[in-house]
Every structure is written in structure tokens, then in C-alpha cells.
CSV table of C-alpha atoms and ligand atoms in Angstrom, one decimal:
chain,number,residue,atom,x,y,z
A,966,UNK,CA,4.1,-24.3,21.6
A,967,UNK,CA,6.7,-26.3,19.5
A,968,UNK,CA,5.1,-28.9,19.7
A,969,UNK,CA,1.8,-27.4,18.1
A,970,UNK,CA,4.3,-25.4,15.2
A,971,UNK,CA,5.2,-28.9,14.5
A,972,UNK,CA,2.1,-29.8,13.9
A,973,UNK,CA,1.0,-26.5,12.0
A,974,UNK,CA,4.1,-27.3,10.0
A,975,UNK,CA,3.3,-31.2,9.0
A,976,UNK,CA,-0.2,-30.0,8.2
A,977,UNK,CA,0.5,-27.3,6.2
A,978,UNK,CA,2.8,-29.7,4.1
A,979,UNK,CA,0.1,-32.5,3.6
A,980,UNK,CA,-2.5,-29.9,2.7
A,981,UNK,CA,-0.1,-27.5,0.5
A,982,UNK,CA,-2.8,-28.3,-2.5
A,983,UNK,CA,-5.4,-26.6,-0.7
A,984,UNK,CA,-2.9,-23.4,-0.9
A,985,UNK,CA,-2.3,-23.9,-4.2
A,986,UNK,CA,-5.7,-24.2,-4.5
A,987,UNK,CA,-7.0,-21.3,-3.6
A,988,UNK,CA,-4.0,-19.5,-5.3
A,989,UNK,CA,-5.2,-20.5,-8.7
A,990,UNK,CA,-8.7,-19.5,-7.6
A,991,UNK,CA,-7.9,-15.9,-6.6
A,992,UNK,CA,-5.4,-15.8,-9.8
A,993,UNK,CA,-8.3,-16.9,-12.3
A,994,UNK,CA,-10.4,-13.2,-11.0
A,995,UNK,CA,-9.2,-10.6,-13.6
A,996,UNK,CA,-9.2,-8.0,-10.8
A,997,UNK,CA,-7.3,-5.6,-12.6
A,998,UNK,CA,-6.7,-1.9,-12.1
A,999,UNK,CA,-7.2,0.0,-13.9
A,1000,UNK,CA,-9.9,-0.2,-14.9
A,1001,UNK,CA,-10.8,-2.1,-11.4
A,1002,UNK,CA,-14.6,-2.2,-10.8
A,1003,UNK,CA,-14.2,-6.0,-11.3
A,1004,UNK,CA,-13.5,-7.2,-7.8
A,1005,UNK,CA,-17.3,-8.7,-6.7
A,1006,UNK,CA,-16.7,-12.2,-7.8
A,1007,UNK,CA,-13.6,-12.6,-6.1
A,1008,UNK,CA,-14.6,-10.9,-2.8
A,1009,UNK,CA,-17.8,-13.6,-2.6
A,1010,UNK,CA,-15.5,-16.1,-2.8
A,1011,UNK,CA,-13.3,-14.4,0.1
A,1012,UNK,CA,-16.3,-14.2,1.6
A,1013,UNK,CA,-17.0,-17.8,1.3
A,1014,UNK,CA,-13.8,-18.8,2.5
A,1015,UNK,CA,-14.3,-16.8,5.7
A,1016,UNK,CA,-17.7,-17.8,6.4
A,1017,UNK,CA,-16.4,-21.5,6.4
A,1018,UNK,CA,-13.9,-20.9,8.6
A,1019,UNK,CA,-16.7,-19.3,11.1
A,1020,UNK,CA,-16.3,-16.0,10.9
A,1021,UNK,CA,-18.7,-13.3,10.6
A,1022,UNK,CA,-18.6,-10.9,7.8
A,1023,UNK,CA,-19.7,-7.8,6.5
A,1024,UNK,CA,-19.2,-6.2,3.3
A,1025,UNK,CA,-19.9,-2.6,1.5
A,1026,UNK,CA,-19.2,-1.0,-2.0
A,1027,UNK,CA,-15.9,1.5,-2.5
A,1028,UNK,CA,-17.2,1.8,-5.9
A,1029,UNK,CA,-19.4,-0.1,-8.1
A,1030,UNK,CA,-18.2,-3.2,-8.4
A,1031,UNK,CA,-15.4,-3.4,-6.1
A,1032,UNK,CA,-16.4,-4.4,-2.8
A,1033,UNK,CA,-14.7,-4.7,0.4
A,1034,UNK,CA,-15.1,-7.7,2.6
A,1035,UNK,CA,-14.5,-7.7,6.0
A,1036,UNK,CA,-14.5,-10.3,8.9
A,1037,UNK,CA,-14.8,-11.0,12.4
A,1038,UNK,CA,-14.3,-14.6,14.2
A,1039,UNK,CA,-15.3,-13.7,18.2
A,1040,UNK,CA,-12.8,-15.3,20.0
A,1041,UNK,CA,-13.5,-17.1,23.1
A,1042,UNK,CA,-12.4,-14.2,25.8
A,1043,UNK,CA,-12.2,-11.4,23.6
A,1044,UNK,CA,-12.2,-8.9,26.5
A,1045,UNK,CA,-9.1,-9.7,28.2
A,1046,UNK,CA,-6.9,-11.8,25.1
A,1047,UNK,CA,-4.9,-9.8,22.5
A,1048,UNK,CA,-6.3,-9.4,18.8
A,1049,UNK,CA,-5.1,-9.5,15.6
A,1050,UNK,CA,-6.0,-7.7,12.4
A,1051,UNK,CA,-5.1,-9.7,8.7
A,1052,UNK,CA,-5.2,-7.2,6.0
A,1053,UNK,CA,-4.7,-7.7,2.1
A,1054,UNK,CA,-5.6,-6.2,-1.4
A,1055,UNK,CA,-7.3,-7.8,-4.1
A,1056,UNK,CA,-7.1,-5.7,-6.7
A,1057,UNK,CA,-3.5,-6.2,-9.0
A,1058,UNK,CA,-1.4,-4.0,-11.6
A,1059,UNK,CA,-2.6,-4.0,-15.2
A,1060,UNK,CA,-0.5,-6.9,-17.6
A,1061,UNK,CA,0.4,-5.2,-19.8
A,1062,UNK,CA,1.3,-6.9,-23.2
A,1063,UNK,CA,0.0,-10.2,-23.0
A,1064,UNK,CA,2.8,-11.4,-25.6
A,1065,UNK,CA,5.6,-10.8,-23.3
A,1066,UNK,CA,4.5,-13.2,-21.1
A,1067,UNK,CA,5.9,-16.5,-21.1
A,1068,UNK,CA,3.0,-17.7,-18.8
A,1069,UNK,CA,-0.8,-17.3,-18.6
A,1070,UNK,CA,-1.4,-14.2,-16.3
A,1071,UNK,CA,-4.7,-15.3,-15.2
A,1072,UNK,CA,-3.9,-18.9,-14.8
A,1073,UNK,CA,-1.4,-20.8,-11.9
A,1074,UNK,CA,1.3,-22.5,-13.7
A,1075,UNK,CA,3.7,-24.3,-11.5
A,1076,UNK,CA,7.3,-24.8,-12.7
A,1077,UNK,CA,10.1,-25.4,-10.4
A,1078,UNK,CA,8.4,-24.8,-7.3
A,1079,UNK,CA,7.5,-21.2,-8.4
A,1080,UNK,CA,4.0,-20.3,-8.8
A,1081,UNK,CA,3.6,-17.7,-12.0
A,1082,UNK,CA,0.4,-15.6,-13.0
A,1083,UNK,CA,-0.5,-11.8,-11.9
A,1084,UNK,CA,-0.9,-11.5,-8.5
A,1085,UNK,CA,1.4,-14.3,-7.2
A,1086,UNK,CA,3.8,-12.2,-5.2
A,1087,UNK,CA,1.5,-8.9,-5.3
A,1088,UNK,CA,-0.6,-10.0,-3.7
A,1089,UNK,CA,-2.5,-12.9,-3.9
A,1090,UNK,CA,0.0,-15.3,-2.5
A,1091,UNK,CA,-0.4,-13.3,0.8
A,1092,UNK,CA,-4.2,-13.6,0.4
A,1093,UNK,CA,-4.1,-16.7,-0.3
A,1094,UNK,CA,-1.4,-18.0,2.7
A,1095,UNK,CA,-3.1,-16.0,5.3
A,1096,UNK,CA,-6.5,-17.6,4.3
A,1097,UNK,CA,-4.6,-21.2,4.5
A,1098,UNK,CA,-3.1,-20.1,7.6
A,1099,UNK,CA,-6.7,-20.0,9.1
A,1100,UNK,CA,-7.9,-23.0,7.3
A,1101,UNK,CA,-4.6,-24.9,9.4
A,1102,UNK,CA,-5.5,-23.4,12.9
A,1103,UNK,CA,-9.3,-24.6,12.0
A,1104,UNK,CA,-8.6,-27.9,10.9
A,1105,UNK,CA,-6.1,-28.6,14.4
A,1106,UNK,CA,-9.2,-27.5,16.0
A,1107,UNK,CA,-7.0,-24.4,17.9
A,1108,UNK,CA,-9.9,-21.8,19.2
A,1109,UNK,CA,-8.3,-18.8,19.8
A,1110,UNK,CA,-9.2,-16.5,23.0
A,1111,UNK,CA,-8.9,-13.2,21.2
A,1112,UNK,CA,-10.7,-11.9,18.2
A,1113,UNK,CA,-9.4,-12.4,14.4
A,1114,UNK,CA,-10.3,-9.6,12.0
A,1115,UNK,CA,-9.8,-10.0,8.3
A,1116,UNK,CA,-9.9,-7.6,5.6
A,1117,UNK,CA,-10.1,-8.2,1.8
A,1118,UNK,CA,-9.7,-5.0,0.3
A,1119,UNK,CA,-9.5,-3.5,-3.4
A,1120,UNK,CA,-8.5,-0.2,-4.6
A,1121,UNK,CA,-4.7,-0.4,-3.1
A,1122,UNK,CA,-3.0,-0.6,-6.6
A,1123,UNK,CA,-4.9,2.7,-7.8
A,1124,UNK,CA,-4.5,4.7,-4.6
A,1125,UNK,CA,-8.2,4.2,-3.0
A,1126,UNK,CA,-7.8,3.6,0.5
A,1127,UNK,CA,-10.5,0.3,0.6
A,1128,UNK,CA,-8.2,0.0,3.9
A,1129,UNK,CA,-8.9,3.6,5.0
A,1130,UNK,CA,-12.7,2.5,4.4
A,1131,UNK,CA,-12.5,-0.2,7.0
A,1132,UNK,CA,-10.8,2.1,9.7
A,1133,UNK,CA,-12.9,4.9,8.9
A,1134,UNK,CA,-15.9,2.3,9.6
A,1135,UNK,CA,-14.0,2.1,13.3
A,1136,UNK,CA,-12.2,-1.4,13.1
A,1137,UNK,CA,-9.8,-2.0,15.5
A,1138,UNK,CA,-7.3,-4.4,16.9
A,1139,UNK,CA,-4.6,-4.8,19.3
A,1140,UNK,CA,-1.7,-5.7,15.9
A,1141,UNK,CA,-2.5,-5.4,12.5
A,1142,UNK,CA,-0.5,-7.6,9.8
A,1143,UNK,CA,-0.8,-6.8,5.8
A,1144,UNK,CA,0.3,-9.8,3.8
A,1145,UNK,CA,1.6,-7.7,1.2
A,1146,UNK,CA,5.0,-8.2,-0.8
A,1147,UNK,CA,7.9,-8.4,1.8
A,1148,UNK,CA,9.8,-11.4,0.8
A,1149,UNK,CA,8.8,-12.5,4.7
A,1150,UNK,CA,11.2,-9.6,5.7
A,1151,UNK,CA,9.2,-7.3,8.2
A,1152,UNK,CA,8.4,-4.1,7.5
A,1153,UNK,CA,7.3,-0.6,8.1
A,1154,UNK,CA,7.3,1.9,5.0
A,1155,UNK,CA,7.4,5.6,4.0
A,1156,UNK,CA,4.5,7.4,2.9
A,1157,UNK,CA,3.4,8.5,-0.1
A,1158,UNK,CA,1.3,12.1,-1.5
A,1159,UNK,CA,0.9,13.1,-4.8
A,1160,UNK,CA,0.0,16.5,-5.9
A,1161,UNK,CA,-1.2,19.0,-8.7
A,1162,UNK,CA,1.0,22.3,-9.2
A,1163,UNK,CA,-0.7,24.7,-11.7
A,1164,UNK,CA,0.6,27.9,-12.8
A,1165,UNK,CA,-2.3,29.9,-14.9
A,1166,UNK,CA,-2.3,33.1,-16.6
A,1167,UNK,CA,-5.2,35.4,-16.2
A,1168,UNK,CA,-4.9,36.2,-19.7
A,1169,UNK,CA,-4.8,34.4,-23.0
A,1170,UNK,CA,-2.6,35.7,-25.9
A,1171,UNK,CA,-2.2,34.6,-29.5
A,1172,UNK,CA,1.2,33.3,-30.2
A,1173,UNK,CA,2.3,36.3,-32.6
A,1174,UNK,CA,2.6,38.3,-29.3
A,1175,UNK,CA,5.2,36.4,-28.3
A,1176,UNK,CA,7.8,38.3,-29.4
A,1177,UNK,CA,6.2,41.6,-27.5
A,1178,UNK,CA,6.3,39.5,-24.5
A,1179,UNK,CA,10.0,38.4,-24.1
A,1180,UNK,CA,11.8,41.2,-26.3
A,1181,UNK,CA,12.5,45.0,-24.7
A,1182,UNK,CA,9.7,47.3,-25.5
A,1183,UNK,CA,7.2,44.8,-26.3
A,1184,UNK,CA,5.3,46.3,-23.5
A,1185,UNK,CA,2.9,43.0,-22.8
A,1186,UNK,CA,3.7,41.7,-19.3
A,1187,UNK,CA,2.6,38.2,-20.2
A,1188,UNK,CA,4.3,34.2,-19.9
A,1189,UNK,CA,4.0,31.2,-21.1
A,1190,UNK,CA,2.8,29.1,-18.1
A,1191,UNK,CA,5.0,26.1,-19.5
A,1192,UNK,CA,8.3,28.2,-19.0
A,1193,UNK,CA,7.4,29.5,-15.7
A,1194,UNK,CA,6.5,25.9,-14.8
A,1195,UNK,CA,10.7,24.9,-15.5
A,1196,UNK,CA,11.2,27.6,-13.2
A,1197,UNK,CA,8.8,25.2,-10.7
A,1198,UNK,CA,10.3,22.4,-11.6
A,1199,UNK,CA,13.9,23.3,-11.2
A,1200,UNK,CA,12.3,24.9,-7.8
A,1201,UNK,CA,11.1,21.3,-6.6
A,1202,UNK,CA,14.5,19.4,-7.5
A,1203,UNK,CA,16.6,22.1,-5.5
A,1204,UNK,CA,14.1,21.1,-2.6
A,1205,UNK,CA,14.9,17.9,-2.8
A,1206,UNK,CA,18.6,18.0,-3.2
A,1207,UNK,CA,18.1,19.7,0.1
A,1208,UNK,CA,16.2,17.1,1.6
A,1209,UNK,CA,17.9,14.3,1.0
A,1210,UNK,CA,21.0,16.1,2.6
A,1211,UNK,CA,19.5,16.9,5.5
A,1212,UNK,CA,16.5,14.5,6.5
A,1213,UNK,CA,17.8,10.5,6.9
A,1214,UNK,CA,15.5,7.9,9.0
A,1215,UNK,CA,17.1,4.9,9.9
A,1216,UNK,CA,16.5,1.6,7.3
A,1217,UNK,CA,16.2,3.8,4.3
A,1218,UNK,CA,18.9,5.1,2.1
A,1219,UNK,CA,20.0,8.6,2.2
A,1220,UNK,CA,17.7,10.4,-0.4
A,1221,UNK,CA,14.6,8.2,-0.1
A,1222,UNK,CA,12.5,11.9,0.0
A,1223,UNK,CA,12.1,12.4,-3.4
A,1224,UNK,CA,10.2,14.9,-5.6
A,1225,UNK,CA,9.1,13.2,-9.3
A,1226,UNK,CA,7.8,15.5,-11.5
A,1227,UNK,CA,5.8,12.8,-13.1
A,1228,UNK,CA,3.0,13.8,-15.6
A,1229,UNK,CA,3.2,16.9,-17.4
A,1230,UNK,CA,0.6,18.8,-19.3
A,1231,UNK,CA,-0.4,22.1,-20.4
A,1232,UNK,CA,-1.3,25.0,-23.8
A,1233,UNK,CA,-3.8,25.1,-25.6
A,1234,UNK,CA,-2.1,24.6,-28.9
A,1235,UNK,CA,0.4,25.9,-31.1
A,1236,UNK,CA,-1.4,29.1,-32.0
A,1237,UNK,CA,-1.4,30.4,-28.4
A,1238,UNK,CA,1.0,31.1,-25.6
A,1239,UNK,CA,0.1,28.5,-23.1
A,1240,UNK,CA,-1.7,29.9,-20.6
A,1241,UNK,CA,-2.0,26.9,-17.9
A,1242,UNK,CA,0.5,24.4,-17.4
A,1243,UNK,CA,0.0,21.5,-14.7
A,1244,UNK,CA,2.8,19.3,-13.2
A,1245,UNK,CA,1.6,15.9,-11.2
A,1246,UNK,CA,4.4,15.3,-8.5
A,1247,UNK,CA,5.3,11.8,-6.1
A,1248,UNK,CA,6.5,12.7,-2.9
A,1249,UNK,CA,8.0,10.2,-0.9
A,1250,UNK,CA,8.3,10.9,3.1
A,1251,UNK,CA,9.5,9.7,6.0
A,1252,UNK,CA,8.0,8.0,8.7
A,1253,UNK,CA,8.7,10.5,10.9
A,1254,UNK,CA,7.0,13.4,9.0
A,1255,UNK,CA,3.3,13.7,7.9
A,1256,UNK,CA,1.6,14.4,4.5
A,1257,UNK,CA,0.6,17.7,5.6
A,1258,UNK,CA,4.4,19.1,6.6
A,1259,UNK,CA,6.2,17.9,3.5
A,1260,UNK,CA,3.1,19.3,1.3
A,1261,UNK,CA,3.6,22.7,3.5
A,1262,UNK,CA,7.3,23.0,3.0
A,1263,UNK,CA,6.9,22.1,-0.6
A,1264,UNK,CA,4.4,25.0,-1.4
A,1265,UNK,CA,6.5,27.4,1.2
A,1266,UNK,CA,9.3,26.6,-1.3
A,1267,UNK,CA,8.0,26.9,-4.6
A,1268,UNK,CA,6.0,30.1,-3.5
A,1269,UNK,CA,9.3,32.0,-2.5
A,1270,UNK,CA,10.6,30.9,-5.8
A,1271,UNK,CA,7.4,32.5,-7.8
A,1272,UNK,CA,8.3,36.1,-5.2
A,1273,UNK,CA,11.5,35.9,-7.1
A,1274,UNK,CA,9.9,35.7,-10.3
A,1275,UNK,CA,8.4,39.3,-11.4
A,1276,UNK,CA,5.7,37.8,-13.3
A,1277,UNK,CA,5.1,34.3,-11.2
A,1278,UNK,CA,4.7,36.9,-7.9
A,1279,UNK,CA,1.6,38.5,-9.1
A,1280,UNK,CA,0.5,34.8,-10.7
A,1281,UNK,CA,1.5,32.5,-8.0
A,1282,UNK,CA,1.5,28.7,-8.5
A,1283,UNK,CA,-2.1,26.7,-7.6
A,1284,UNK,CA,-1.6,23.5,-5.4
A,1285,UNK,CA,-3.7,20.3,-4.9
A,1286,UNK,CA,-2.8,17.7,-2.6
A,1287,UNK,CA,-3.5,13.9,-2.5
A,1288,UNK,CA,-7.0,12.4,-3.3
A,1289,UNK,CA,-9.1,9.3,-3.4
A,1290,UNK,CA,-8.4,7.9,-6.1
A,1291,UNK,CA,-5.5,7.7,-9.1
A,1292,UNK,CA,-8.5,7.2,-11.5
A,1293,UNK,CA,-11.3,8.9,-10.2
A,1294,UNK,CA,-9.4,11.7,-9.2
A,1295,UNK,CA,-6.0,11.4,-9.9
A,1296,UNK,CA,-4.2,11.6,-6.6
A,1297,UNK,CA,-3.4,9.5,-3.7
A,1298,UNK,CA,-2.1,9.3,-0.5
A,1299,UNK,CA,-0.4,6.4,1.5
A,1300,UNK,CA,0.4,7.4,5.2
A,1301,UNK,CA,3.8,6.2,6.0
A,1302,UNK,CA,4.7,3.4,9.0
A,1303,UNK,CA,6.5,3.5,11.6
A,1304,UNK,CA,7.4,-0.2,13.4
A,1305,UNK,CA,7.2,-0.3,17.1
A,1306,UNK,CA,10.4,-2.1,17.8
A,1307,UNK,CA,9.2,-2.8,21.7
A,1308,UNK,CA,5.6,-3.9,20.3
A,1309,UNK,CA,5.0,-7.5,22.4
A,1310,UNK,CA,3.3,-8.6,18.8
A,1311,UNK,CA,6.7,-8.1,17.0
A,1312,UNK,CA,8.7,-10.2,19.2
A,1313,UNK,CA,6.1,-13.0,18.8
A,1314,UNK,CA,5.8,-12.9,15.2
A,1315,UNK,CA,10.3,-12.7,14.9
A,1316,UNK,CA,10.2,-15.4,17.3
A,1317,UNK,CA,7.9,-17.6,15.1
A,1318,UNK,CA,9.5,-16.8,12.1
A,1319,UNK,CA,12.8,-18.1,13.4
A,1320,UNK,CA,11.6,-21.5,14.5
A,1321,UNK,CA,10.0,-21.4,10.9
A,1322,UNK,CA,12.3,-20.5,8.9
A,1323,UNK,CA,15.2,-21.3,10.4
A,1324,UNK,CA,16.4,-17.8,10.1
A,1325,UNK,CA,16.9,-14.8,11.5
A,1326,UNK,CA,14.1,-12.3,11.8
A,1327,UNK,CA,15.1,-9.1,9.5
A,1328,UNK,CA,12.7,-6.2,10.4
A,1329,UNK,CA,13.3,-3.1,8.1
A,1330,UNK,CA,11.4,-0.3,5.7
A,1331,UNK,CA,9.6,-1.5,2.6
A,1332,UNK,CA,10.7,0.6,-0.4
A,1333,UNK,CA,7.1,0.6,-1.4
A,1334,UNK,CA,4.0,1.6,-0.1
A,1335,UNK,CA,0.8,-0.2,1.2
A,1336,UNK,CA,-2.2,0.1,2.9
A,1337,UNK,CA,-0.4,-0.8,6.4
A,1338,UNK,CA,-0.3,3.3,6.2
A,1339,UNK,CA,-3.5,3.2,7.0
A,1340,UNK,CA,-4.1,0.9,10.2
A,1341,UNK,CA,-1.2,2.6,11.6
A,1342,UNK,CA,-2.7,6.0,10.9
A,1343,UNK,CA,-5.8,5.1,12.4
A,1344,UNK,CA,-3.5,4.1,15.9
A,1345,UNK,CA,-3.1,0.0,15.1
A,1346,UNK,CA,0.1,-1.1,15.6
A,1347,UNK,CA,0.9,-3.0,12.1
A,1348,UNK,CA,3.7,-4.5,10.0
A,1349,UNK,CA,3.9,-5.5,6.4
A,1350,UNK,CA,5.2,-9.1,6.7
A,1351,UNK,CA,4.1,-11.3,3.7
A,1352,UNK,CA,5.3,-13.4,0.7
A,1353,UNK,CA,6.9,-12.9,-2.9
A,1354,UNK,CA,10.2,-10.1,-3.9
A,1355,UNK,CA,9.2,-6.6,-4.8
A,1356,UNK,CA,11.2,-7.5,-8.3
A,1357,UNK,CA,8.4,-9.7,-8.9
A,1358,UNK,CA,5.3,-7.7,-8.1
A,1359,UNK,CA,4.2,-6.0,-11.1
A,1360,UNK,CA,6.5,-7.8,-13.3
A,1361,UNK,CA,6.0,-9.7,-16.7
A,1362,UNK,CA,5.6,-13.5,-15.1
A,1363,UNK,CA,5.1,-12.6,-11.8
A,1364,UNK,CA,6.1,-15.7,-9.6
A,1365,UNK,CA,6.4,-16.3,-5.9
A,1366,UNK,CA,8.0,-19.7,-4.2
A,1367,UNK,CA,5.5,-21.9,-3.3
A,1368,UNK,CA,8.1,-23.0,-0.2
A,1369,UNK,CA,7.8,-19.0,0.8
A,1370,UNK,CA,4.0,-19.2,0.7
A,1371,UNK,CA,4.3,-22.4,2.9
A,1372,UNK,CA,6.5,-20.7,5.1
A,1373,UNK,CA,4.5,-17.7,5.2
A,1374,UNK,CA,1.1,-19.6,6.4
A,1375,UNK,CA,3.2,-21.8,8.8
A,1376,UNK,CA,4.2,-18.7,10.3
A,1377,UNK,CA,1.3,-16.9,10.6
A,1378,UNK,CA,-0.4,-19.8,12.1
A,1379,UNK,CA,2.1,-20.1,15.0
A,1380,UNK,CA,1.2,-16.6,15.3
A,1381,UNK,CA,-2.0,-16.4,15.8
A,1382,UNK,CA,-2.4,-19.3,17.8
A,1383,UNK,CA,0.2,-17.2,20.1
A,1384,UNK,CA,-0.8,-13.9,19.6
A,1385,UNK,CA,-4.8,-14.8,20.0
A,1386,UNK,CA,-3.7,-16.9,23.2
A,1387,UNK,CA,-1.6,-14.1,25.3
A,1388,UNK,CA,-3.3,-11.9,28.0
A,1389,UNK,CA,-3.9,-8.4,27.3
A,1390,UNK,CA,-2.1,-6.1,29.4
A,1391,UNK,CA,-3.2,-3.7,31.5
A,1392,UNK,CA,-1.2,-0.2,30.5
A,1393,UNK,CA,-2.4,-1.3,26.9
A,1394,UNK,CA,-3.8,1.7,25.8
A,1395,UNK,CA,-5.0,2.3,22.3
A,1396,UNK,CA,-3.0,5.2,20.5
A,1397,UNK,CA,-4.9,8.2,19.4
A,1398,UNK,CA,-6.2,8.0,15.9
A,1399,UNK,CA,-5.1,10.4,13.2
A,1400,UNK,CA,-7.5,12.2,10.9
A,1401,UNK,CA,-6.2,11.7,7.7
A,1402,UNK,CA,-8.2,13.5,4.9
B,1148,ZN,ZN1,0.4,-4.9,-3.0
């Protein structure tokens, strides 16, 4: 086996152009989102890429014009070796103002031995790496015994669950690894819901009432839905005083649960009380609690607060939880994920990372979310493990190291000429999957 990471490794250095390479091609697609719907181009060239590399793929729309691409190389005893599931996004944050950037966004400029342009680090340096990776084992001639699944998916940056697509379509495999921004730590990661609090008066009054509405005698039992929404919001940051006093997971900082009150709107204008008011939270969770309790205990909480509000307990607050999409629908959910410490695929992939790297395997939480949710919501054991800093992703002149991207395709190489190669075994049972929407 060292003998063949050497020879992963010496290959990989000769042929680092060919990363590059496809890098710059992958860059050069302005797959932005918002507004997305421009991911076809680059998914037929995913495609491509795959095909050439023998596998079979399939592909389906998650909304016109973005595309998912999905595919399977057979390996040679699927039945009894262990599989392996490569997962990454190709859609990548918006740029912003082009005239901050020192660098092209849509074009690889190398400097240093940093690649810069969107996507680098976020993640088309993962994309990119993993699809060398492949390109190494074929060119060794390495046939692996189990099955390879890859999945080039849009949609993550805007919340659409392109991933959730492909489990929902019943994909499977025995580890699941997203290439997504780790700085080749590995990692699991929190989960993520957003949600719509509304507080709406049945009636509508004209702003002169005001004064019969808040002064004694008025007589008019009537609010302004933006004040009784302070009386949410203050509500929502008590909760989550509380919770970050008395949940804690290991890896993540006390107070990782958080509650952002993050968009805002409500009234009619300034000639009327406002009579709806509408607060969009984030709500970040723990891996050891699900969307649907921390969206429970949030309403459970806000609702006693409206009881103790003589007006709010006859108009209690509306709630709306997650969604599909952060632009079709604005909302989202990202499961959270757990790492299996004992998994048999972990200890491979720390092993090879050590020969590698030369260091010392650091498995932890992501701060961030990603669609690794998802596979491990739909029972696939899966880590986050992939090239470029989270300070880069998103970032004016986002970079990654090209020696990182190396190191991540050497890696993942090893891997899957390791992983694809070991004997399934028999009290392997496939975890239950979890409904999600
Ligand atoms: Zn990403």
C-alpha cells in the first residue's frame, strides 16, 4: 500500500497541470447563486470528465438550468467490497463588487503557489481534486472492487438540497465524503433551519388611532404588530441565552445554538398601525438534536411569551419552518452530522492522510454547514474532508494552496484504492433513513 501512495504521490506531482487544469475550467463557469439557473455547462463538462474516467452517469433538472450529475463506476465485486460516495457543489456565492477584487473572479491566476478566483476554496478546488484523484487511480490502472459514486450537485449555496435530490432518488453507499471547505481537517457539522415568525392583527387601523390604542380610555384593543414582534424578539434571545447555558456537544464552543433574528419586515406604511410584521430567523443545532425539536421548543417558547401578552394571547404568533429553497422560497434546511468515530472508513482515510501529509489527522465540527447533512440524514456514514480555509470561501480573492489541492487528491486516491479494496463486513448494516421534509 506504500508502495502504491508513492506512486499516487509521484503521479499526482508530474500531472499537477491537469489539476490546475481542470481548476481553471470549473472557475471559468459563472455558476453563481443567486441568481443560479446557470450550472448546465459546467455539469456537461462534469459529465464529461466522468464518462472518461468510465463511469456511468445520469443526470436530472433541480430547476431550469441547474442540473445535477450523478455517477456510478461498477466496481469489479461490488457485492461483497465496501463503497464510497464523492459528493460536491457547483454552484458558488455571488462576487460581489467586482472592483475589490484584486484578481479575476472567473479566471485562475496563480501567484505564489495560491490559486485565486471564486470557487477555489468553496468549492471548486474540492471538485476539481477529487475528479484528479480519479483521473490518478485511472491512469495507474488501479480497478477498484467496490463501487464509486460521484455527485456534482448545485443549489448548496442557496439552501436547495441538489444533494437531498440524489438521496431522495435512493443513492447509497457504504461512506460518503463531501469535498467541501475543510482545510483537509475532518469534519462533521451542526445543522441548520431557518424560519418565518409572523404576528398579524385581524384588524387594520389608521395611524390617528394610535393614541386610543396605547393611552387609558382609548377603548380600542388593538397593536402594532412591529412592537409585539420586540416582544418576540427579546422572547427568542432569552431562549437562546438559555440554550447556550445548558446544551454543549463536544468540538463546538459553548453557545454554538444560536437564534439570528436576520431579516425583518413588516406595516403597511406610515399612515397605518402595522398590522403584520414578519421576523426570518437562523437556527443553528446540534448534532445531537433534530430540526423538528429545536423548531418545537422555539414555538413552545415564544407561544408562552404571547399567553403573557394580553393582546398577543388572543393573536398568537404564525410559524414557518425551513423550505427548498432561499430564493424560491426563502427558507432552508441543512441536517446536522454526526462523525462516527469507530467508522472503519474514518480510520482509513486518518491513516492516509497521515502518510500524506505528514501530519496528524484532526477530526472535529465544521462551523459551517453543507450538504454532508444530507447523506447522513438519509443513513450514509459521511465526513466533510476537503481543501481551502473557511476564511477564504466566500471571500474577495478567494484562494486555496495548490500544495493543499495536491494533497487533498493524493489522499483521496490512497483512499479509495483502500476503501474500494477492503471486504465488506458482515454485521454491516445500513442505518435507518430519516425522512426529512
Ligand atoms: Zn461549499
Amino acid at each position: 500500500m506504500r508502495d502504491l501512495q508513492e506512486k499516487i504521490n509521484r503521479l499526482a506531482e508530474e500531472r499537477q497541470e491537469r489539476l490546475i487544469d481542470i481548476l481553471r475550467t470549473l472557475v471559468a463557469f459563472e455558476t453563481v447563486s443567486p441568481p443560479a439557473r446557470n450550472t448546465e455547462e459546467a455539469q456537461s463538462y462534469v459529465k464529461d470528465v466522468l464518462l472518461n474516467l468510465g463511469f456511468e452517469t445520469e443526470e436530472w433538472e433541480l430547476f431550469p438550468g441547474d442540473r445535477i450529475v450523478a455517477g456510478t463506476k461498477q466496481g469489479e465485486r461490488s457485492e461483497e467490497y465496501q463503497s464510497l460516495l464523492l459528493n460536491g457543489h457547483m454552484d458558488v456565492v455571488a462576487v460581489g463588487d467586482e472592483a475589490s477584487w484584486k484578481y479575476p473572479p472567473f479566471v485562475i491566476t496563480e501567484e505564489e503557489g495560491l490559486l485565486y478566483g471564486r470557487g477555489t476554496s468553496d468549492m471548486k478546488g474540492g471538485m476539481a481534486s477529487s475528479l484528479f484523484a480519479l483521473e490518478l487511480l485511472q491512469e495507474l490502472g488501479i480497478k477498484q472492487k467496490g463501487d464509486i459514486f460521484f455527485q456534482s450537485v448545485t443549489g448548496e449555496e442557496a439552501g436547495e438540497a441538489g444533494t437531498k435530490s440524489c438521496v431522495d432518488r435512493g443513492m447509497k453507499a457504504d461512506f460518503a465524503i463531501v469535498a467541501d471547505t475543510s482545510n483537509l481537517e475532518i469534519h462533521g457539522q451542526g445543522g441548520v433551519i431557518t424560519g418565518w415568525i409572523t404576528i398579524k392583527s385581524k384588524e387594520t387601523y389608521h395611524d390617528g388611532l394610535r393614541s386610543r390604542m396605547i393611552h387609558a380610555g382609548g377603548g380600542i384593543n388593538g397593536a402594532s404588530a412591529i412592537e409585539k414582534m420586540a416582544k418576540v424578539i427579546e422572547g427568542l434571545q432569552e431562549l437562546e441565552r438559555h440554550w447556550a447555558i445548558t446544551k454543549s456537544y463536544p468540538e463546538f464552543p459553548m453557545g454554538s445554538t444560536t437564534i439570528n433574528p436576520s431579516v425583518i419586515e413588516g406595516g403597511r406604511n406610515a399612515a397605518f398601525i402595522a398590522d403584520e410584521c414578519r421576523l426570518w430567523i437562523t437556527v443553528h443545532f446540534y448534532p445531537n438534536e433534530t430540526y423538528e425539536e429545536v423548531a418545537k421548543e422555539i414555538e413552545e417558547h415564544i407561544l408562552a411569551v404571547a399567553m403573557a401578552d394580553p393582546w398577543m394571547k388572543n393573536n398568537p404568533p404564525l410559524f414557518k419552518w425551513g423550505g427548498k429553497s432561499m430564493i424560491e422560497e426563502r427558507g432552508e434546511v441543512f441536517p446536522a452530522l454526526d462523525v462516527d468515530h469507530t467508522h472503519e472508513a474514518l480510520a482509513v482515510l486518518k491513516e492516509q492522510h497521515q502518510t500524506v501529509s505528514k501530519r496528524k489527522a484532526v477530526v472535529s465540527m465544521s462551523s459551517t454547514v453543507t450538504d454532508a447533512g444530507w447523506l447522513g440524514a438519509a443513513g450514509i456514514p459521511a465526513v466533510i474532508y476537503g481543501p481551502g480555509k473557511l476564511d477564504d470561501a466566500h471571500a474577495v480573492d478567494e484562494k486555496v494552496e495548490l500544495h493543499q489541492l495536491l494533497e487533498h487528491s493524493k489522499v483521496l486516491a490512497g483512499f479509495i484504492a483502500k476503501w474500494c479494496s477492503t471486504e465488506r463486513s458482515n454485521t454491516h448494516d445500513e442505518a435507518e433513513a430519516r425522512a426529512i421534509y
